[in-house]
PDB file of C-alpha atoms in Angstrom:
ATOM      1  CA  UNK A1176     -13.825   1.964  13.104  1.00 53.00           C
ATOM      2  CA  UNK A1177     -13.909  -0.330  10.655  1.00 53.00           C
ATOM      3  CA  UNK A1178     -10.839  -0.327   8.131  1.00 52.00           C
ATOM      4  CA  UNK A1179     -12.142   1.856   4.880  1.00 51.00           C
ATOM      5  CA  UNK A1180     -10.760   0.597   1.294  1.00 50.00           C
ATOM      6  CA  UNK A1181      -9.428   2.877  -0.963  1.00 51.00           C
ATOM      7  CA  UNK A1182     -11.187   1.582  -3.642  1.00 48.00           C
ATOM      8  CA  UNK A1183     -14.605  -0.103  -3.145  1.00 45.00           C
ATOM      9  CA  UNK A1184     -14.808  -3.548  -4.866  1.00 47.00           C
ATOM     10  CA  UNK A1185     -17.258  -3.727  -7.924  1.00 47.00           C
ATOM     11  CA  UNK A1186     -19.953  -6.423  -7.937  1.00 45.00           C
ATOM     12  CA  UNK A1187     -18.901 -10.003  -8.292  1.00 45.00           C
ATOM     13  CA  UNK A1188     -17.889 -11.752 -11.655  1.00 44.00           C
ATOM     14  CA  UNK A1189     -20.646 -14.463 -10.649  1.00 44.00           C
ATOM     15  CA  UNK A1190     -23.504 -15.068  -8.255  1.00 43.00           C
ATOM     16  CA  UNK A1191     -21.361 -18.097  -6.207  1.00 42.00           C
ATOM     17  CA  UNK A1192     -22.357 -17.869  -2.488  1.00 42.00           C
ATOM     18  CA  UNK A1193     -18.720 -17.876  -1.583  1.00 42.00           C
ATOM     19  CA  UNK A1194     -17.423 -15.364   0.606  1.00 39.00           C
ATOM     20  CA  UNK A1195     -13.455 -14.585   1.587  1.00 43.00           C
ATOM     21  CA  UNK A1196     -14.764 -14.039   4.783  1.00 41.00           C
ATOM     22  CA  UNK A1197     -16.843 -16.662   5.278  1.00 39.00           C
ATOM     23  CA  UNK A1198     -15.793 -19.634   7.166  1.00 41.00           C
ATOM     24  CA  UNK A1199     -17.430 -22.350   4.768  1.00 40.00           C
ATOM     25  CA  UNK A1200     -15.623 -20.665   1.561  1.00 38.00           C
ATOM     26  CA  UNK A1201     -13.141 -23.336   0.671  1.00 39.00           C
ATOM     27  CA  UNK A1202     -12.162 -22.496  -2.421  1.00 42.00           C
ATOM     28  CA  UNK A1203     -10.939 -18.757  -3.608  1.00 41.00           C
ATOM     29  CA  UNK A1204     -14.218 -16.550  -4.409  1.00 45.00           C
ATOM     30  CA  UNK A1205     -14.879 -15.223  -7.955  1.00 49.00           C
ATOM     31  CA  UNK A1206     -12.892 -11.892  -9.204  1.00 50.00           C
ATOM     32  CA  UNK A1207     -13.970  -9.133  -8.375  1.00 52.00           C
ATOM     33  CA  UNK A1208     -13.500  -5.585 -10.498  1.00 51.00           C
ATOM     34  CA  UNK A1209     -12.060  -2.528  -8.859  1.00 52.00           C
ATOM     35  CA  UNK A1210     -11.775   0.726 -10.296  1.00 50.00           C
ATOM     36  CA  UNK A1211      -7.921   1.616 -10.510  1.00 51.00           C
ATOM     37  CA  UNK A1212      -6.779   4.956 -12.129  1.00 51.00           C
ATOM     38  CA  UNK A1213     -10.503   5.214 -14.102  1.00 51.00           C
ATOM     39  CA  UNK A1214     -10.343   2.003 -15.421  1.00 48.00           C
ATOM     40  CA  UNK A1215     -11.864  -1.477 -13.749  1.00 45.00           C
ATOM     41  CA  UNK A1216      -9.324  -4.284 -12.757  1.00 47.00           C
ATOM     42  CA  UNK A1217     -10.330  -7.716 -12.083  1.00 46.00           C
ATOM     43  CA  UNK A1218      -8.172  -8.985  -9.550  1.00 46.00           C
ATOM     44  CA  UNK A1219      -8.505 -12.035  -7.344  1.00 44.00           C
ATOM     45  CA  UNK A1220      -9.133 -12.084  -3.472  1.00 44.00           C
ATOM     46  CA  UNK A1221      -7.570 -15.142  -1.539  1.00 42.00           C
ATOM     47  CA  UNK A1222      -9.587 -16.450   0.694  1.00 40.00           C
ATOM     48  CA  UNK A1223      -6.515 -17.545   2.382  1.00 45.00           C
ATOM     49  CA  UNK A1224      -4.237 -14.465   2.739  1.00 57.00           C
ATOM     50  CA  UNK A1225      -5.759 -10.791   4.102  1.00 68.00           C
ATOM     51  CA  UNK A1226      -5.008  -7.892   2.120  1.00 86.00           C
ATOM     52  CA  UNK A1227      -1.954  -5.676   3.795  1.00 94.00           C
ATOM     53  CA  UNK A1228      -3.214  -2.921   5.406  1.00 96.00           C
ATOM     54  CA  UNK A1229      -1.929   0.788   5.384  1.00 97.00           C
ATOM     55  CA  UNK A1230      -2.297   2.532   8.585  1.00 97.00           C
ATOM     56  CA  UNK A1231      -2.424   6.721   7.474  1.00 94.00           C
ATOM     57  CA  UNK A1232      -4.360   8.545   5.126  1.00 89.00           C
ATOM     58  CA  UNK A1233      -3.885   9.337   1.473  1.00 82.00           C
ATOM     59  CA  UNK A1234      -3.519  13.284   2.777  1.00 83.00           C
ATOM     60  CA  UNK A1235       0.250  12.836   3.643  1.00 85.00           C
ATOM     61  CA  UNK A1236       2.866  12.325   0.707  1.00 85.00           C
ATOM     62  CA  UNK A1237       4.156   9.624   2.389  1.00 89.00           C
ATOM     63  CA  UNK A1238       1.028   7.335   2.412  1.00 93.00           C
ATOM     64  CA  UNK A1239       0.109   8.393  -1.282  1.00 89.00           C
ATOM     65  CA  UNK A1240       3.852   7.095  -1.729  1.00 90.00           C
ATOM     66  CA  UNK A1241       3.367   4.116  -0.595  1.00 93.00           C
ATOM     67  CA  UNK A1242      -0.070   3.740  -2.188  1.00 94.00           C
ATOM     68  CA  UNK A1243       1.496   4.163  -5.894  1.00 92.00           C
ATOM     69  CA  UNK A1244       3.575   0.968  -4.991  1.00 93.00           C
ATOM     70  CA  UNK A1245       0.849  -0.752  -3.902  1.00 96.00           C
ATOM     71  CA  UNK A1246      -0.951  -0.298  -6.767  1.00 94.00           C
ATOM     72  CA  UNK A1247       1.807  -0.409  -9.278  1.00 92.00           C
ATOM     73  CA  UNK A1248       3.113  -3.804  -7.442  1.00 94.00           C
ATOM     74  CA  UNK A1249      -0.534  -5.005  -7.555  1.00 93.00           C
ATOM     75  CA  UNK A1250      -1.045  -5.658  -3.387  1.00 94.00           C
ATOM     76  CA  UNK A1251      -4.001  -6.140  -2.338  1.00 94.00           C
ATOM     77  CA  UNK A1252      -4.091  -3.626   0.592  1.00 95.00           C
ATOM     78  CA  UNK A1253      -6.803  -1.720   2.648  1.00 95.00           C
ATOM     79  CA  UNK A1254      -5.973   2.028   3.871  1.00 94.00           C
ATOM     80  CA  UNK A1255      -6.760   1.917   7.689  1.00 95.00           C
ATOM     81  CA  UNK A1256      -7.082   6.146   8.767  1.00 94.00           C
ATOM     82  CA  UNK A1257      -5.282   7.297  12.122  1.00 93.00           C
ATOM     83  CA  UNK A1258      -7.202   9.996  13.615  1.00 92.00           C
ATOM     84  CA  UNK A1259      -4.468  12.687  14.321  1.00 90.00           C
ATOM     85  CA  UNK A1260      -6.850  14.841  16.260  1.00 91.00           C
ATOM     86  CA  UNK A1261      -7.533  12.484  18.942  1.00 94.00           C
ATOM     87  CA  UNK A1262      -3.827  11.559  19.215  1.00 92.00           C
ATOM     88  CA  UNK A1263      -4.302   8.064  18.379  1.00 94.00           C
ATOM     89  CA  UNK A1264      -0.808   8.105  16.495  1.00 93.00           C
ATOM     90  CA  UNK A1265       0.751   8.239  19.666  1.00 94.00           C
ATOM     91  CA  UNK A1266      -1.452   5.802  21.310  1.00 94.00           C
ATOM     92  CA  UNK A1267       0.160   2.535  22.459  1.00 94.00           C
ATOM     93  CA  UNK A1268      -1.259   0.220  19.269  1.00 94.00           C
ATOM     94  CA  UNK A1269       0.096   2.707  16.520  1.00 94.00           C
ATOM     95  CA  UNK A1270       3.235   3.080  18.268  1.00 95.00           C
ATOM     96  CA  UNK A1271       3.612  -1.188  18.284  1.00 94.00           C
ATOM     97  CA  UNK A1272       3.392  -0.422  14.607  1.00 94.00           C
ATOM     98  CA  UNK A1273       5.446   2.881  14.396  1.00 94.00           C
ATOM     99  CA  UNK A1274       7.870   3.929  17.377  1.00 94.00           C
ATOM    100  CA  UNK A1275       7.900   7.351  15.940  1.00 95.00           C
ATOM    101  CA  UNK A1276       4.239   7.705  15.889  1.00 94.00           C
ATOM    102  CA  UNK A1277       3.956   8.639  12.287  1.00 94.00           C
ATOM    103  CA  UNK A1278       2.441   7.701   9.011  1.00 94.00           C
ATOM    104  CA  UNK A1279       2.846   5.445   7.168  1.00 96.00           C
ATOM    105  CA  UNK A1280       2.829   2.196   8.488  1.00 96.00           C
ATOM    106  CA  UNK A1281       1.882  -1.602   6.622  1.00 97.00           C
ATOM    107  CA  UNK A1282       1.246  -4.395   8.578  1.00 96.00           C
ATOM    108  CA  UNK A1283       1.561  -7.384   6.356  1.00 95.00           C
ATOM    109  CA  UNK A1284       0.877 -10.518   8.767  1.00 93.00           C
ATOM    110  CA  UNK A1285       2.362 -10.371  11.556  1.00 92.00           C
ATOM    111  CA  UNK A1286       5.077  -8.267   9.953  1.00 95.00           C
ATOM    112  CA  UNK A1287       5.089  -4.584  10.300  1.00 95.00           C
ATOM    113  CA  UNK A1288       7.227  -1.802   8.831  1.00 96.00           C
ATOM    114  CA  UNK A1289       6.999   1.549   8.710  1.00 95.00           C
ATOM    115  CA  UNK A1290       8.983   4.540   6.516  1.00 94.00           C
ATOM    116  CA  UNK A1291       7.755   5.181   2.925  1.00 94.00           C
ATOM    117  CA  UNK A1292      10.408   4.381   1.219  1.00 93.00           C
ATOM    118  CA  UNK A1293      11.294   1.202   2.742  1.00 94.00           C
ATOM    119  CA  UNK A1294       7.329   0.417   2.560  1.00 96.00           C
ATOM    120  CA  UNK A1295       7.589   0.866  -1.419  1.00 94.00           C
ATOM    121  CA  UNK A1296      10.561  -1.318  -1.599  1.00 94.00           C
ATOM    122  CA  UNK A1297       8.732  -4.292   0.373  1.00 95.00           C
ATOM    123  CA  UNK A1298       6.127  -4.077  -1.853  1.00 95.00           C
ATOM    124  CA  UNK A1299       8.267  -4.228  -5.098  1.00 93.00           C
ATOM    125  CA  UNK A1300      10.799  -7.304  -3.668  1.00 92.00           C
ATOM    126  CA  UNK A1301       7.560  -9.109  -2.523  1.00 94.00           C
ATOM    127  CA  UNK A1302       5.284  -8.887  -5.622  1.00 93.00           C
ATOM    128  CA  UNK A1303       7.294  -7.590  -8.253  1.00 92.00           C
ATOM    129  CA  UNK A1304      10.879  -7.640  -7.701  1.00 90.00           C
ATOM    130  CA  UNK A1305      11.804  -7.260 -11.720  1.00 90.00           C
ATOM    131  CA  UNK A1306      10.659  -3.482 -10.700  1.00 89.00           C
ATOM    132  CA  UNK A1307      13.845  -3.001  -8.522  1.00 89.00           C
ATOM    133  CA  UNK A1308      16.103  -4.995 -11.415  1.00 90.00           C
ATOM    134  CA  UNK A1309      17.563  -6.740  -8.317  1.00 87.00           C
ATOM    135  CA  UNK A1310      19.373  -9.452 -10.759  1.00 87.00           C
ATOM    136  CA  UNK A1311      21.333  -6.834 -12.777  1.00 89.00           C
ATOM    137  CA  UNK A1312      23.957  -4.603 -10.701  1.00 91.00           C
ATOM    138  CA  UNK A1313      24.211  -1.660 -13.141  1.00 93.00           C
ATOM    139  CA  UNK A1314      20.021  -1.602 -13.832  1.00 93.00           C
ATOM    140  CA  UNK A1315      19.781  -1.807  -9.627  1.00 90.00           C
ATOM    141  CA  UNK A1316      22.309   1.078  -9.454  1.00 93.00           C
ATOM    142  CA  UNK A1317      20.321   3.223 -11.545  1.00 93.00           C
ATOM    143  CA  UNK A1318      17.322   2.164  -9.942  1.00 91.00           C
ATOM    144  CA  UNK A1319      18.977   3.108  -6.709  1.00 90.00           C
ATOM    145  CA  UNK A1320      19.980   6.656  -8.151  1.00 92.00           C
ATOM    146  CA  UNK A1321      17.013   7.807  -9.219  1.00 89.00           C
ATOM    147  CA  UNK A1322      15.051   6.458  -5.689  1.00 87.00           C
ATOM    148  CA  UNK A1323      17.614   9.134  -4.140  1.00 88.00           C
ATOM    149  CA  UNK A1324      16.633  11.536  -6.666  1.00 86.00           C
ATOM    150  CA  UNK A1325      13.023  11.502  -5.726  1.00 83.00           C
ATOM    151  CA  UNK A1326      13.789  11.381  -2.063  1.00 83.00           C
ATOM    152  CA  UNK A1327      16.546  14.194  -1.773  1.00 82.00           C
ATOM    153  CA  UNK A1328      15.394  15.952  -5.000  1.00 81.00           C
ATOM    154  CA  UNK A1329      11.524  15.903  -5.954  1.00 76.00           C
ATOM    155  CA  UNK A1330       9.993  15.695  -2.750  1.00 70.00           C
ATOM    156  CA  UNK A1331      12.131  18.788  -1.727  1.00 72.00           C
ATOM    157  CA  UNK A1332      10.621  20.577  -4.801  1.00 76.00           C
ATOM    158  CA  UNK A1333       6.870  19.233  -4.422  1.00 73.00           C
ATOM    159  CA  UNK A1334       6.556  20.472  -0.775  1.00 71.00           C
ATOM    160  CA  UNK A1335       5.740  23.613  -1.391  1.00 76.00           C
ATOM    161  CA  UNK A1336       3.536  22.754  -4.057  1.00 75.00           C
ATOM    162  CA  UNK A1337       1.555  20.359  -1.857  1.00 67.00           C
ATOM    163  CA  UNK A1338       0.695  22.963   0.747  1.00 68.00           C
ATOM    164  CA  UNK A1339      -0.593  25.460  -1.748  1.00 67.00           C
TER     165      UNK A1339
END
């Protein structure tokens, strides 16, 4: 099946005939709008770079964590669902993306990353490094502390609520 976007692009800002997929497109396409958290956000789609692919479903807390980080970092991405009912997650294609056969997995060009927190850090480092405060040792340490709190305290407490 064709990959599915989490957010459908809104109408083009202009009626320009250029299209990001069309081979004749030599310049960037016009900005498009998409709805994010109830608001329309204008973003530019690059004709030269495909969006990253996030494999999994947002019903997974780990995939949702990645979606939040991708949105915060302003990454153009698409969600590619994995069918657990048919065992797609244990198939050779997905095992090449994640050797544990789990979700999420992120594809950025020829790079594959698995583990949700690693995906979150990668998205921030690549697109919005100021979020991780890596230029300041003390601030960076505090980011690490709160990432550990999220991993070891918050997620454990949230689990029973999500299963209700």
